[in-house]
Short mmCIF file of C-alpha atoms in Angstrom, two decimals:
data_model
loop_
_atom_site.label_atom_id
_atom_site.label_comp_id
_atom_site.label_asym_id
_atom_site.label_seq_id
_atom_site.Cartn_x
_atom_site.Cartn_y
_atom_site.Cartn_z
CA MET O 1 -1.20 15.28 -57.53
CA LYS O 2 0.41 11.93 -56.85
CA VAL O 3 1.42 9.89 -59.90
CA ASN O 4 1.97 6.17 -59.41
CA ILE O 5 4.73 4.76 -61.66
CA THR O 6 4.88 0.97 -62.13
CA ARG O 7 6.22 -1.59 -64.58
CA TYR O 8 3.99 -3.08 -67.27
CA GLY O 9 5.57 -6.22 -68.71
CA THR O 10 9.23 -6.37 -69.64
CA LYS O 11 9.29 -3.24 -71.81
CA GLY O 12 6.45 -1.08 -70.47
CA VAL O 13 5.93 1.56 -67.80
CA LEU O 14 2.52 2.74 -66.56
CA LEU O 15 1.85 6.16 -65.03
CA GLN O 16 -1.39 6.41 -63.06
CA TRP O 17 -3.15 9.58 -61.92
CA PRO O 18 -6.24 9.40 -59.65
CA PRO O 19 -9.04 7.48 -61.46
CA ILE O 20 -11.30 10.34 -62.50
CA ILE O 21 -12.31 11.99 -65.78
CA ASP O 22 -10.69 15.40 -65.47
CA GLU O 23 -9.30 17.94 -67.94
CA GLY O 24 -6.51 18.87 -65.53
CA ILE O 25 -5.23 15.28 -65.61
CA LEU O 26 -5.57 15.23 -69.39
CA SER O 27 -3.39 18.31 -69.76
CA LYS O 28 -0.78 16.91 -67.33
CA MET O 29 -0.63 13.67 -69.33
CA THR O 30 -0.38 15.56 -72.63
CA HIS O 31 2.39 17.72 -71.16
CA LEU O 32 4.38 14.67 -70.04
CA ILE O 33 3.97 13.00 -73.43
CA ASP O 34 5.12 16.17 -75.24
CA THR O 35 8.17 16.31 -72.95
CA ILE O 36 9.36 12.73 -73.50
CA LYS O 37 7.98 11.59 -76.86
CA GLU O 38 11.17 12.31 -78.85
CA GLU O 39 13.34 10.05 -76.65
CA ASP O 40 15.07 7.41 -78.78
CA ASN O 41 14.37 4.45 -76.52
CA ILE O 42 10.60 4.98 -76.61
CA LEU O 43 8.68 2.88 -79.14
CA ASP O 44 5.16 4.17 -78.45
CA ILE O 45 3.05 6.02 -75.90
CA HIS O 46 -0.70 5.90 -75.50
CA HIS O 47 -3.08 7.01 -72.80
CA ALA O 48 -6.67 6.83 -71.60
CA TYR O 49 -8.47 9.07 -69.04
CA HIS O 50 -5.93 8.86 -66.24
CA GLU O 51 -3.13 6.52 -67.31
CA VAL O 52 -0.19 6.83 -69.68
CA LEU O 53 1.45 3.63 -70.97
CA ILE O 54 4.98 3.96 -72.33
CA GLN O 55 6.43 1.11 -74.39
CA TYR O 56 10.21 1.07 -74.63
CA ARG O 57 12.15 -0.49 -77.49
CA ASN O 58 14.17 -2.75 -75.21
CA THR O 59 13.72 -4.71 -72.00
CA ILE O 60 13.92 -2.37 -69.02
CA GLN O 61 17.21 -2.93 -67.16
CA ASN O 62 17.17 -0.16 -64.58
CA PHE O 63 13.59 0.66 -63.63
CA ASN O 64 14.52 2.93 -60.73
CA GLN O 65 16.57 5.16 -62.98
CA LEU O 66 13.75 5.28 -65.52
CA LYS O 67 11.28 6.13 -62.76
CA GLN O 68 13.45 9.00 -61.53
CA ASN O 69 13.72 10.36 -65.07
CA LEU O 70 9.94 10.23 -65.46
CA GLN O 71 9.41 11.92 -62.09
CA ALA O 72 11.78 14.66 -63.19
CA ALA O 73 9.92 14.99 -66.51
CA LEU O 74 6.63 15.32 -64.60
CA LEU O 75 8.02 18.20 -62.55
CA LYS O 76 9.65 19.93 -65.47
CA HIS O 77 7.79 23.12 -66.19
CA LYS O 78 9.27 23.15 -69.60
CA LYS O 79 8.14 26.08 -71.65
CA VAL O 80 6.16 24.22 -74.23
CA LYS O 81 4.49 26.53 -76.66
CA PRO O 82 0.80 26.67 -75.86
CA THR O 83 -0.85 23.91 -77.79
CA GLN O 84 -3.45 24.98 -80.24
CA THR O 85 -6.70 23.18 -79.74
CA THR O 86 -9.62 23.05 -82.13
CA HIS O 87 -13.34 23.11 -81.60
CA TRP O 88 -14.99 20.93 -84.27
CA THR O 89 -18.67 20.93 -85.19
CA ILE O 90 -19.95 17.59 -86.43
CA PRO O 91 -23.16 17.43 -88.48
CA VAL O 92 -25.45 14.65 -87.23
CA CYS O 93 -28.78 13.42 -88.56
CA TYR O 94 -30.93 12.11 -85.71
CA ASP O 95 -33.24 10.01 -87.89
CA ASP O 96 -34.25 6.37 -87.65
CA ASP O 97 -33.65 5.96 -91.38
CA PHE O 98 -29.97 5.84 -90.44
CA VAL O 99 -30.04 4.27 -86.98
CA PRO O 100 -32.30 1.30 -86.26
CA ASP O 101 -31.82 1.72 -82.47
CA LEU O 102 -33.20 5.25 -82.19
CA GLU O 103 -36.83 4.23 -81.59
CA ARG O 104 -35.79 1.73 -78.91
CA TYR O 105 -33.60 4.29 -77.19
CA LEU O 106 -36.41 6.88 -77.08
CA ASP O 107 -38.88 4.27 -75.76
CA ARG O 108 -36.59 3.06 -73.02
CA LYS O 109 -35.62 6.59 -71.97
CA GLU O 110 -39.20 7.85 -72.38
CA ILE O 111 -38.06 11.06 -73.99
CA ARG O 112 -39.02 12.80 -77.21
CA LEU O 113 -36.64 13.05 -80.18
CA SER O 114 -36.55 16.87 -79.83
CA GLU O 115 -35.37 16.53 -76.21
CA LEU O 116 -32.68 14.04 -77.19
CA ILE O 117 -31.43 16.38 -79.91
CA ALA O 118 -31.45 19.39 -77.59
CA LEU O 119 -29.57 17.58 -74.82
CA HIS O 120 -27.08 15.90 -77.14
CA THR O 121 -26.18 19.00 -79.18
CA ARG O 122 -25.96 21.40 -76.20
CA PRO O 123 -22.62 20.37 -74.55
CA THR O 124 -19.13 21.04 -75.78
CA TYR O 125 -17.43 17.63 -75.49
CA THR O 126 -13.74 17.29 -74.70
CA VAL O 127 -11.75 14.69 -76.67
CA TYR O 128 -9.94 12.60 -74.03
CA PHE O 129 -8.29 9.86 -76.07
CA THR O 130 -8.71 7.37 -78.92
CA GLY O 131 -9.34 3.70 -78.13
CA PHE O 132 -11.59 0.70 -78.84
CA LEU O 133 -11.27 1.12 -82.65
CA PRO O 134 -8.93 3.19 -84.83
CA GLY O 135 -10.37 6.72 -84.64
CA PHE O 136 -12.95 6.05 -81.90
CA LEU O 137 -12.87 9.16 -79.70
CA TYR O 138 -13.66 9.01 -75.99
CA LEU O 139 -15.63 12.17 -75.23
CA GLY O 140 -16.62 13.83 -71.97
CA THR O 141 -19.28 14.34 -70.78
CA LEU O 142 -22.76 13.28 -71.73
CA ASP O 143 -25.81 14.92 -70.14
CA ASP O 144 -26.93 12.63 -67.28
CA LYS O 145 -30.48 12.63 -68.62
CA LEU O 146 -29.30 10.76 -71.73
CA ALA O 147 -27.37 7.98 -69.99
CA ILE O 148 -28.58 4.44 -70.69
CA ASN O 149 -27.24 1.01 -69.72
CA ARG O 150 -25.40 -0.73 -72.53
CA LYS O 151 -27.31 -3.45 -74.31
CA SER O 152 -27.01 -6.73 -72.44
CA LYS O 153 -26.44 -8.41 -75.79
CA PRO O 154 -24.25 -6.33 -78.11
CA SER O 155 -25.51 -5.71 -81.66
CA ARG O 156 -23.66 -7.65 -84.33
CA LEU O 157 -23.29 -4.63 -86.55
CA ILE O 158 -23.18 -0.94 -85.81
CA LYS O 159 -22.54 0.98 -89.02
CA ALA O 160 -19.59 3.32 -89.52
CA GLY O 161 -20.69 6.90 -88.77
CA THR O 162 -23.20 5.88 -86.09
CA VAL O 163 -23.34 8.38 -83.23
CA ALA O 164 -24.12 6.32 -80.15
CA ILE O 165 -24.77 6.41 -76.41
CA GLY O 166 -23.60 3.73 -73.97
CA GLY O 167 -23.67 4.16 -70.21
CA THR O 168 -22.73 7.77 -69.48
CA GLN O 169 -20.70 8.11 -72.68
CA THR O 170 -21.28 9.17 -76.24
CA GLY O 171 -19.12 8.48 -79.27
CA ILE O 172 -18.99 7.86 -83.02
CA TYR O 173 -18.24 4.44 -84.56
CA PRO O 174 -15.46 5.10 -87.12
CA GLN O 175 -15.92 1.73 -88.83
CA ASP O 176 -18.52 -1.06 -88.96
CA SER O 177 -18.27 -2.96 -85.70
CA PRO O 178 -20.20 -5.04 -83.20
CA GLY O 179 -21.08 -2.92 -80.18
CA GLY O 180 -23.26 -2.53 -77.11
CA TRP O 181 -24.19 1.13 -77.46
CA TYR O 182 -27.46 2.59 -78.77
CA GLY O 183 -27.19 4.36 -82.12
CA ILE O 184 -29.00 7.71 -81.97
CA GLY O 185 -27.70 9.49 -85.06
CA TYR O 186 -25.51 9.36 -88.14
CA THR O 187 -22.64 11.47 -89.44
CA PRO O 188 -20.89 11.02 -92.81
CA ILE O 189 -17.65 12.51 -91.38
CA SER O 190 -14.70 10.09 -91.39
CA PHE O 191 -12.70 9.92 -88.15
CA PHE O 192 -9.76 7.89 -89.34
CA ASN O 193 -8.13 7.24 -92.69
CA PRO O 194 -4.96 5.10 -92.71
CA ARG O 195 -4.24 6.17 -96.29
CA LEU O 196 -3.88 9.89 -95.52
CA PRO O 197 -0.66 11.46 -94.22
CA ILE O 198 -2.65 12.86 -91.28
CA LEU O 199 -4.61 9.89 -89.96
CA THR O 200 -7.13 11.80 -87.96
CA TRP O 201 -8.08 15.43 -87.44
CA ALA O 202 -9.05 15.23 -83.78
CA LYS O 203 -6.53 15.08 -80.93
CA PRO O 204 -6.84 14.86 -77.14
CA GLY O 205 -7.77 18.24 -75.71
CA ASP O 206 -9.80 19.27 -78.76
CA LYS O 207 -13.52 20.05 -78.40
CA ILE O 208 -16.42 18.59 -80.30
CA SER O 209 -20.01 19.77 -80.69
CA PHE O 210 -22.80 18.04 -82.56
CA GLU O 211 -25.11 19.95 -84.85
CA SER O 212 -28.48 18.53 -85.87
CA VAL O 213 -29.02 18.54 -89.62
CA GLU O 214 -31.80 17.23 -91.86
CA LYS O 215 -31.49 14.08 -93.92
CA ASP O 216 -31.25 15.98 -97.25
CA ARG O 217 -28.39 18.05 -95.95
CA ILE O 218 -26.56 14.96 -94.63
CA LEU O 219 -26.80 13.29 -98.05
CA HIS O 220 -25.50 16.50 -99.61
CA ILE O 221 -22.53 16.54 -97.19
CA LYS O 222 -21.88 12.88 -97.95
CA ARG O 223 -21.63 13.65 -101.67
CA ALA O 224 -19.37 16.63 -101.01
CA ILE O 225 -17.05 14.48 -98.87
CA ARG O 226 -16.84 11.91 -101.65
CA LYS O 227 -15.84 14.66 -104.12
CA GLY O 228 -13.29 15.97 -101.64
CA ASP O 229 -14.81 19.41 -101.23
CA TYR O 230 -16.08 19.37 -97.67
CA THR O 231 -14.29 20.88 -94.70
CA ILE O 232 -15.38 20.18 -91.15
CA LYS O 233 -16.55 23.36 -89.43
CA SER O 234 -13.88 24.31 -86.92
CA GLU O 235 -12.53 27.09 -84.75
CA LYS O 236 -8.98 27.20 -83.43
CA TYR O 237 -7.88 28.70 -80.15
CA GLU O 238 -4.77 28.75 -77.99
CA GLY O 239 -5.27 26.20 -75.21
CA MET N 1 8.98 -9.53 -111.54
CA LYS N 2 5.82 -9.61 -109.49
CA ALA N 3 3.79 -12.79 -109.66
CA LYS N 4 0.29 -13.50 -108.46
CA LEU N 5 -0.64 -16.20 -106.01
CA LYS N 6 -4.01 -17.76 -106.76
CA ILE N 7 -6.10 -18.68 -103.76
CA ILE N 8 -8.01 -21.85 -104.51
CA HIS N 9 -9.16 -22.26 -100.90
CA ALA N 10 -8.63 -19.64 -98.19
CA GLY N 11 -8.19 -22.01 -95.21
CA THR N 12 -9.22 -20.92 -91.70
CA PHE N 13 -8.29 -17.52 -90.30
CA ALA N 14 -5.45 -17.09 -92.77
CA SER N 15 -3.84 -13.67 -93.05
CA ILE N 16 -0.65 -11.94 -94.14
CA GLN N 17 1.47 -10.89 -91.16
CA ASP N 18 4.76 -9.13 -90.50
CA LYS N 19 5.95 -7.50 -87.29
CA GLY N 20 2.89 -5.26 -87.16
CA ARG N 21 2.32 -1.60 -86.26
CA SER N 22 4.13 -0.67 -83.12
CA SER N 23 3.69 3.10 -82.97
CA TYR N 24 0.05 3.90 -83.68
CA ALA N 25 -1.61 2.93 -80.39
CA LYS N 26 -2.59 6.56 -79.72
CA TYR N 27 -4.86 6.42 -82.77
CA GLY N 28 -6.48 3.23 -81.49
CA VAL N 29 -4.66 1.09 -84.08
CA PRO N 30 -4.06 -2.50 -82.87
CA ARG N 31 -0.48 -3.73 -82.95
CA SER N 32 -1.18 -6.81 -85.13
CA GLY N 33 1.76 -8.89 -86.36
CA PHE N 34 2.93 -12.52 -86.13
CA ILE N 35 1.24 -14.42 -83.28
CA ASP N 36 4.27 -16.75 -83.07
CA LYS N 37 7.10 -14.42 -83.98
CA LYS N 38 9.81 -17.01 -83.44
CA SER N 39 8.34 -19.52 -85.91
CA ALA N 40 7.80 -16.83 -88.54
CA GLN N 41 11.28 -15.35 -88.15
CA ARG N 42 12.90 -18.76 -88.20
CA ILE N 43 11.46 -19.79 -91.56
CA ASN N 44 12.25 -16.34 -93.02
CA LYS N 45 15.83 -16.90 -91.93
CA ILE N 46 16.03 -20.35 -93.56
CA LEU N 47 14.93 -18.72 -96.80
CA GLY N 48 17.46 -15.90 -96.47
CA ASN N 49 14.69 -13.30 -96.09
CA LYS N 50 14.71 -10.32 -93.78
CA GLN N 51 13.49 -11.71 -90.46
CA ASN N 52 10.28 -9.69 -90.48
CA ALA N 53 9.36 -10.25 -94.14
CA ALA N 54 5.62 -10.74 -94.61
CA VAL N 55 4.49 -14.36 -94.23
CA LEU N 56 1.21 -16.22 -94.53
CA GLU N 57 -0.29 -17.26 -91.18
CA TRP N 58 -3.22 -19.66 -90.70
CA THR N 59 -4.87 -21.80 -88.06
CA GLN N 60 -5.07 -25.56 -88.55
CA ILE N 61 -6.79 -25.78 -91.96
CA GLY N 62 -4.26 -24.40 -94.40
CA PRO N 63 -5.15 -22.66 -97.67
CA ILE N 64 -4.75 -24.26 -101.10
CA LEU N 65 -2.62 -22.04 -103.30
CA GLN N 66 -1.41 -21.99 -106.88
CA PHE N 67 1.82 -20.21 -107.86
CA THR N 68 1.76 -18.47 -111.25
CA LYS N 69 5.59 -18.27 -111.31
CA ALA N 70 8.42 -20.26 -109.76
CA THR N 71 9.64 -19.34 -106.28
CA GLN N 72 11.02 -20.78 -103.05
CA ILE N 73 9.07 -21.24 -99.84
CA VAL N 74 9.57 -22.62 -96.33
CA LEU N 75 6.82 -24.03 -94.08
CA SER N 76 6.87 -23.90 -90.27
CA ASP N 77 5.23 -27.32 -89.98
CA THR N 78 3.73 -29.98 -92.20
CA THR N 79 1.65 -33.15 -91.96
CA ASN N 80 1.55 -36.06 -94.38
CA LYS N 81 -1.31 -34.20 -96.10
CA THR N 82 0.84 -31.17 -96.92
CA THR N 83 1.63 -31.50 -100.62
CA LEU N 84 3.03 -29.68 -103.63
CA ASN N 85 1.63 -31.07 -106.89
CA GLY N 86 0.62 -34.12 -104.88
CA GLU N 87 4.06 -34.79 -103.40
CA PRO N 88 4.61 -34.63 -99.62
CA LEU N 89 6.77 -31.85 -98.16
CA ARG N 90 9.11 -31.29 -95.24
CA ALA N 91 8.94 -28.45 -92.77
CA LYS N 92 11.71 -25.92 -92.11
CA GLU N 93 13.61 -26.48 -95.33
CA ILE N 94 13.62 -24.69 -98.67
CA ILE N 95 11.01 -25.98 -101.11
CA GLU N 96 11.45 -25.17 -104.79
CA VAL N 97 8.03 -24.34 -106.26
CA PRO N 98 7.73 -24.61 -110.06
CA GLU N 99 5.52 -22.36 -112.17
CA GLY N 100 1.92 -23.50 -111.78
CA GLY N 101 2.74 -25.40 -108.58
CA LEU N 102 -0.33 -26.38 -106.57
CA LEU N 103 0.28 -26.27 -102.82
CA ASN N 104 -2.12 -27.88 -100.37
CA LEU N 105 -1.25 -26.85 -96.82
CA GLY N 106 -3.43 -29.55 -95.31
CA TYR N 107 -4.94 -29.78 -91.85
CA ASN N 108 -2.74 -29.89 -88.79
CA PRO N 109 -4.67 -30.29 -85.51
CA LYS N 110 -1.48 -30.28 -83.47
CA VAL N 111 -0.36 -26.76 -84.30
CA VAL N 112 -2.56 -23.71 -83.76
CA TYR N 113 -0.68 -21.13 -85.84
CA SER N 114 1.30 -22.21 -88.90
CA TYR N 115 3.39 -20.14 -91.30
CA LEU N 116 4.53 -20.04 -94.90
CA ALA N 117 7.47 -17.84 -95.82
CA ILE N 118 8.08 -16.95 -99.46
CA LYS N 119 11.33 -15.72 -101.04
CA GLU N 120 11.59 -11.91 -100.51
CA GLY N 121 8.30 -11.91 -98.56
CA PHE N 122 4.71 -11.28 -99.67
CA GLN N 123 4.37 -8.03 -101.60
CA THR N 124 0.96 -6.84 -100.43
CA LYS N 125 0.40 -3.13 -99.87
CA ARG N 126 1.98 -1.66 -96.75
CA VAL N 127 -0.40 0.45 -94.67
CA LEU N 128 1.02 2.36 -91.68
CA GLN N 129 4.40 0.69 -92.18
CA SER N 130 3.07 -2.85 -92.07
CA ARG N 131 1.51 -5.49 -94.30
CA SER N 132 -0.32 -7.14 -91.39
CA MET N 133 -3.98 -7.52 -92.30
CA GLN N 134 -6.27 -5.61 -89.94
CA LYS N 135 -9.89 -4.52 -90.12
CA GLY N 136 -10.23 -0.82 -90.87
CA ILE N 137 -6.54 -0.56 -91.81
CA THR N 138 -5.87 -2.90 -94.73
CA LYS N 139 -8.47 -3.77 -97.35
CA SER N 140 -9.44 -7.01 -95.65
CA ASP N 141 -8.57 -8.62 -92.36
CA LEU N 142 -8.54 -12.21 -93.56
CA LEU N 143 -7.45 -14.05 -96.65
CA HIS N 144 -10.37 -14.84 -98.96
CA SER N 145 -10.62 -16.36 -102.41
CA LYS N 146 -10.42 -12.93 -104.08
CA SER N 147 -7.49 -11.58 -102.07
CA LYS N 148 -4.69 -10.34 -104.29
CA LEU N 149 -1.41 -11.79 -103.06
CA TYR N 150 1.79 -10.96 -104.90
CA TYR N 151 5.36 -12.20 -104.59
CA GLN N 152 8.63 -11.82 -106.48
CA ALA N 153 9.08 -14.51 -109.14
CA GLN N 154 12.36 -16.46 -108.75
CA GLN N 155 14.52 -18.63 -110.93
CA LEU N 156 13.99 -22.31 -110.24
CA LYS N 157 17.26 -23.42 -108.68
CA ILE N 158 17.50 -27.20 -108.61
CA SER N 159 15.46 -30.06 -109.85
CA PHE N 160 12.85 -30.33 -107.15
CA PHE N 161 11.46 -33.11 -105.01
CA LYS N 162 13.80 -34.81 -102.72
CA LYS N 163 11.36 -37.28 -101.31
CA PRO N 164 11.06 -36.62 -97.58
CA THR N 165 11.92 -39.46 -95.28
CA PHE N 166 10.04 -38.05 -92.30
CA SER N 167 7.64 -35.26 -91.52
CA LEU N 168 7.92 -32.77 -88.68
CA HIS N 169 4.76 -32.20 -86.72
CA GLN N 170 5.80 -30.44 -83.58
CA PRO N 171 6.22 -26.76 -82.99
CA PHE N 172 9.40 -25.77 -81.19
CA THR N 173 9.76 -27.61 -77.91
CA ASP N 174 9.97 -24.43 -75.85
CA LEU N 175 6.45 -23.63 -77.00
CA LEU N 176 5.13 -26.71 -75.26
CA ALA N 177 5.61 -25.42 -71.74
CA ARG N 178 2.78 -26.15 -69.33
CA THR N 179 3.74 -23.31 -67.04
CA ILE N 180 3.09 -19.85 -68.35
CA ASP N 181 5.39 -17.22 -66.88
CA CYS N 182 3.67 -13.89 -66.28
CA PHE N 183 3.84 -10.67 -64.28
CA PRO N 184 1.24 -9.18 -61.94
CA GLY N 185 -0.93 -6.67 -63.81
CA PRO N 186 -1.85 -3.17 -62.58
CA GLU N 187 -5.01 -4.41 -60.79
CA PHE N 188 -3.40 -7.59 -59.38
CA ASP N 189 -3.22 -6.12 -55.88
CA LEU N 190 -7.00 -5.74 -55.77
CA LEU N 191 -7.45 -9.54 -55.74
CA THR N 192 -8.51 -11.13 -52.43
CA GLU N 193 -6.89 -14.23 -50.91
CA ASP N 194 -9.64 -16.43 -52.37
CA GLU N 195 -9.28 -14.91 -55.80
CA LEU N 196 -5.49 -15.33 -55.66
CA GLN N 197 -5.98 -18.97 -54.75
CA GLY N 198 -8.31 -19.36 -57.74
CA LEU N 199 -5.48 -18.16 -59.95
CA GLU N 200 -3.37 -21.12 -58.84
CA GLN N 201 -5.70 -23.69 -60.43
CA TYR N 202 -5.06 -25.40 -63.75
CA PHE N 203 -6.54 -23.57 -66.72
CA THR N 204 -7.43 -24.57 -70.27
CA LEU N 205 -8.16 -22.47 -73.34
CA SER N 206 -11.77 -22.24 -74.51
CA THR N 207 -12.87 -22.29 -78.14
CA GLN N 208 -13.50 -18.53 -77.83
CA ARG N 209 -10.20 -17.47 -79.29
CA ASN N 210 -8.94 -15.46 -82.21
CA ARG N 211 -6.21 -12.95 -83.03
CA MET N 212 -7.77 -10.42 -80.61
CA GLY N 213 -7.77 -12.61 -77.53
CA ILE N 214 -8.11 -16.01 -75.92
CA GLN N 215 -10.79 -16.71 -73.33
CA LEU N 216 -9.96 -19.32 -70.69
CA THR N 217 -12.49 -22.05 -69.92
CA GLU N 218 -12.32 -21.83 -66.13
CA LEU N 219 -13.96 -18.87 -64.38
CA LEU N 220 -12.53 -16.81 -61.57
CA PRO N 221 -15.44 -15.45 -59.51
CA ASN N 222 -14.44 -12.05 -58.23
CA ALA N 223 -15.61 -8.84 -56.65
CA LEU N 224 -13.32 -6.42 -58.45
CA PRO N 225 -14.83 -2.95 -58.88
CA SER N 226 -15.76 -1.60 -62.31
CA MET N 227 -13.29 0.92 -63.64
CA LEU N 228 -12.60 3.59 -66.26
CA SER N 229 -11.09 2.59 -69.61
CA VAL N 230 -7.34 2.15 -69.35
CA PRO N 231 -4.48 1.36 -71.78
CA ILE N 232 -3.91 -2.33 -72.59
CA LEU N 233 -1.38 -4.33 -74.66
CA PRO N 234 -1.09 -7.77 -76.23
CA GLY N 235 -0.33 -10.09 -73.30
CA THR N 236 -2.59 -8.30 -70.81
CA VAL N 237 -4.99 -10.64 -68.96
CA GLN N 238 -8.38 -9.10 -68.22
CA LEU N 239 -10.84 -10.38 -65.63
CA THR N 240 -14.51 -9.62 -66.34
CA PRO N 241 -17.20 -9.19 -63.65
CA SER N 242 -18.65 -12.60 -64.64
CA GLY N 243 -15.26 -14.20 -63.96
CA LYS N 244 -14.04 -14.69 -67.52
CA LEU N 245 -10.29 -14.46 -67.99
CA ILE N 246 -9.27 -13.05 -71.36
CA VAL N 247 -5.67 -13.14 -72.54
CA LEU N 248 -5.32 -10.31 -75.04
CA SER N 249 -3.47 -11.13 -78.24
CA GLN N 250 -1.80 -9.26 -81.13
CA ASP N 251 -4.98 -7.73 -82.62
CA CYS N 252 -6.40 -6.51 -79.29
CA GLN N 253 -7.79 -3.02 -78.77
CA THR N 254 -5.53 -0.32 -77.34
CA THR N 255 -7.77 0.44 -74.35
CA GLY N 256 -10.18 -1.60 -72.26
CA GLY N 257 -12.42 -1.33 -69.22
CA TYR N 258 -11.75 -4.58 -67.32
CA PRO N 259 -9.23 -5.07 -64.50
CA ARG N 260 -5.81 -6.14 -65.80
CA ILE N 261 -4.75 -8.80 -63.33
CA LEU N 262 -1.79 -10.35 -65.17
CA HIS N 263 0.54 -9.52 -68.01
CA LEU N 264 2.24 -12.13 -70.21
CA PRO N 265 5.59 -11.23 -71.76
CA GLU N 266 6.00 -11.85 -75.51
CA LYS N 267 7.32 -15.40 -75.18
CA SER N 268 4.56 -16.55 -72.80
CA LEU N 269 1.89 -15.10 -75.08
CA ALA N 270 3.34 -17.02 -78.05
CA GLN N 271 3.42 -20.20 -75.94
CA LEU N 272 -0.20 -19.83 -74.91
CA SER N 273 -1.26 -18.94 -78.46
CA GLN N 274 0.26 -22.18 -79.75
CA THR N 275 -1.50 -24.20 -77.04
CA THR N 276 -4.41 -26.39 -78.16
CA GLN N 277 -7.78 -26.55 -76.40
CA ASN N 278 -7.29 -29.64 -74.23
CA VAL N 279 -3.94 -28.75 -72.65
CA ARG N 280 -3.89 -27.88 -68.93
CA PHE N 281 -1.51 -25.17 -67.78
CA ARG N 282 -0.82 -22.97 -64.77
CA PHE N 283 0.30 -19.40 -64.39
CA ASN N 284 3.67 -18.82 -62.78
CA ILE N 285 3.51 -15.27 -61.43
CA ILE N 286 6.91 -13.63 -61.30
CA ASP N 287 7.50 -10.46 -59.34
CA TYR N 288 9.41 -7.59 -60.94
CA ASP N 289 12.63 -8.15 -58.97
#
């Protein structure tokens, strides 16, 4: 698979795979990042579906050399120990007490709440990357039947914990934010905490499923989280 | 000894900034940090601080502050309305602040981002290796009247108030450039001849601007295809389907879904950020050798 390597500003390099959402590309990007991330001259690396952006500490002097090194790193079938991935199950309450948009979403899609819940909780979603907000996970892929155009006028406030649908994507707002997606559910699970040594529990390549729970149970989970005695349901496997 | 800074008035878009968070993009954490790094580092240097010590940044209407203990400060710019206990002040030189000193940073329409450096830097809580205020990271993203700002109390050195003979208004002259050097962005090659010609026009900055990005007034009608979300950085220029050009700034997101047609290096981004609304400028697109 051809990878296009170009400069990005004075200190950046961009690696581009074909523009598709694909787990094979995700694992190639993750492999490259694992291979090079300890290099001293690299300040930061982040990626989206099909592009990796490397920021170097200093202005790039010899791009051709850098490019060759990256091409070599891409070909390196370094024996990296198989990464352990985790399948997380997120409790969600699909109830308009938590999400003011739910009614509007169901009306516009002309589907029943039970159908929405069935179609939204059925897939196993792959975590592709984090972007938009700290801890906002880009997940693939939503059932086509649930896709809806984003609001033409974004809402001023979508509450932290809102599970939402926008276009063909679904995701969870990790903090209060304006946004153009339709809120369809609520989870009390936190996706990012800058005050903890491990900022987030989910990483690219992990899997996520949603589980429908009643309002009482959600409030119970919320209390348990506050007391620090709640663990997200998860299952580990060698990826 | 730590001393508290009382905020009498919070000013407009004032925040504490240092060099920001450079290695958390994979978690979706914005870089943050000084918008005009050179100005901030220069006044830190005058004060004998570490160059990236935390400073106060604001736009045009400066906060009114009261110091509970003596200290030294340096301001990046002043007007004749910038006063300490009613006395005018000079920019870019050490100001001795007595205990109880009341500082009014005034209103400066000529400078977009102004800075105050304090001896040893502001002592707010570091989160993810930085004191830069950011929504979802630090407690608040902007200074407000209840913000808790601390600094290290200092001995008062000399009898204060040399009466200034003049006042400096201008930012550094190299920030006044009317040509903004930039590189082609990853989607630059998708632009048609007409669209490229449109990029050669004079542009101005709209009022839609903040620490996340600056929207240009002029539109660039285009037929670029929609695309998947991709990585972005401060300095990236996005072109929306409706023709809006958005220059991303320090607090921008880490990924975005609009074509990235240009990329401004650090210096150009600082220049543009310090540009006021009515100034016309052009992009000078430089090829990577």
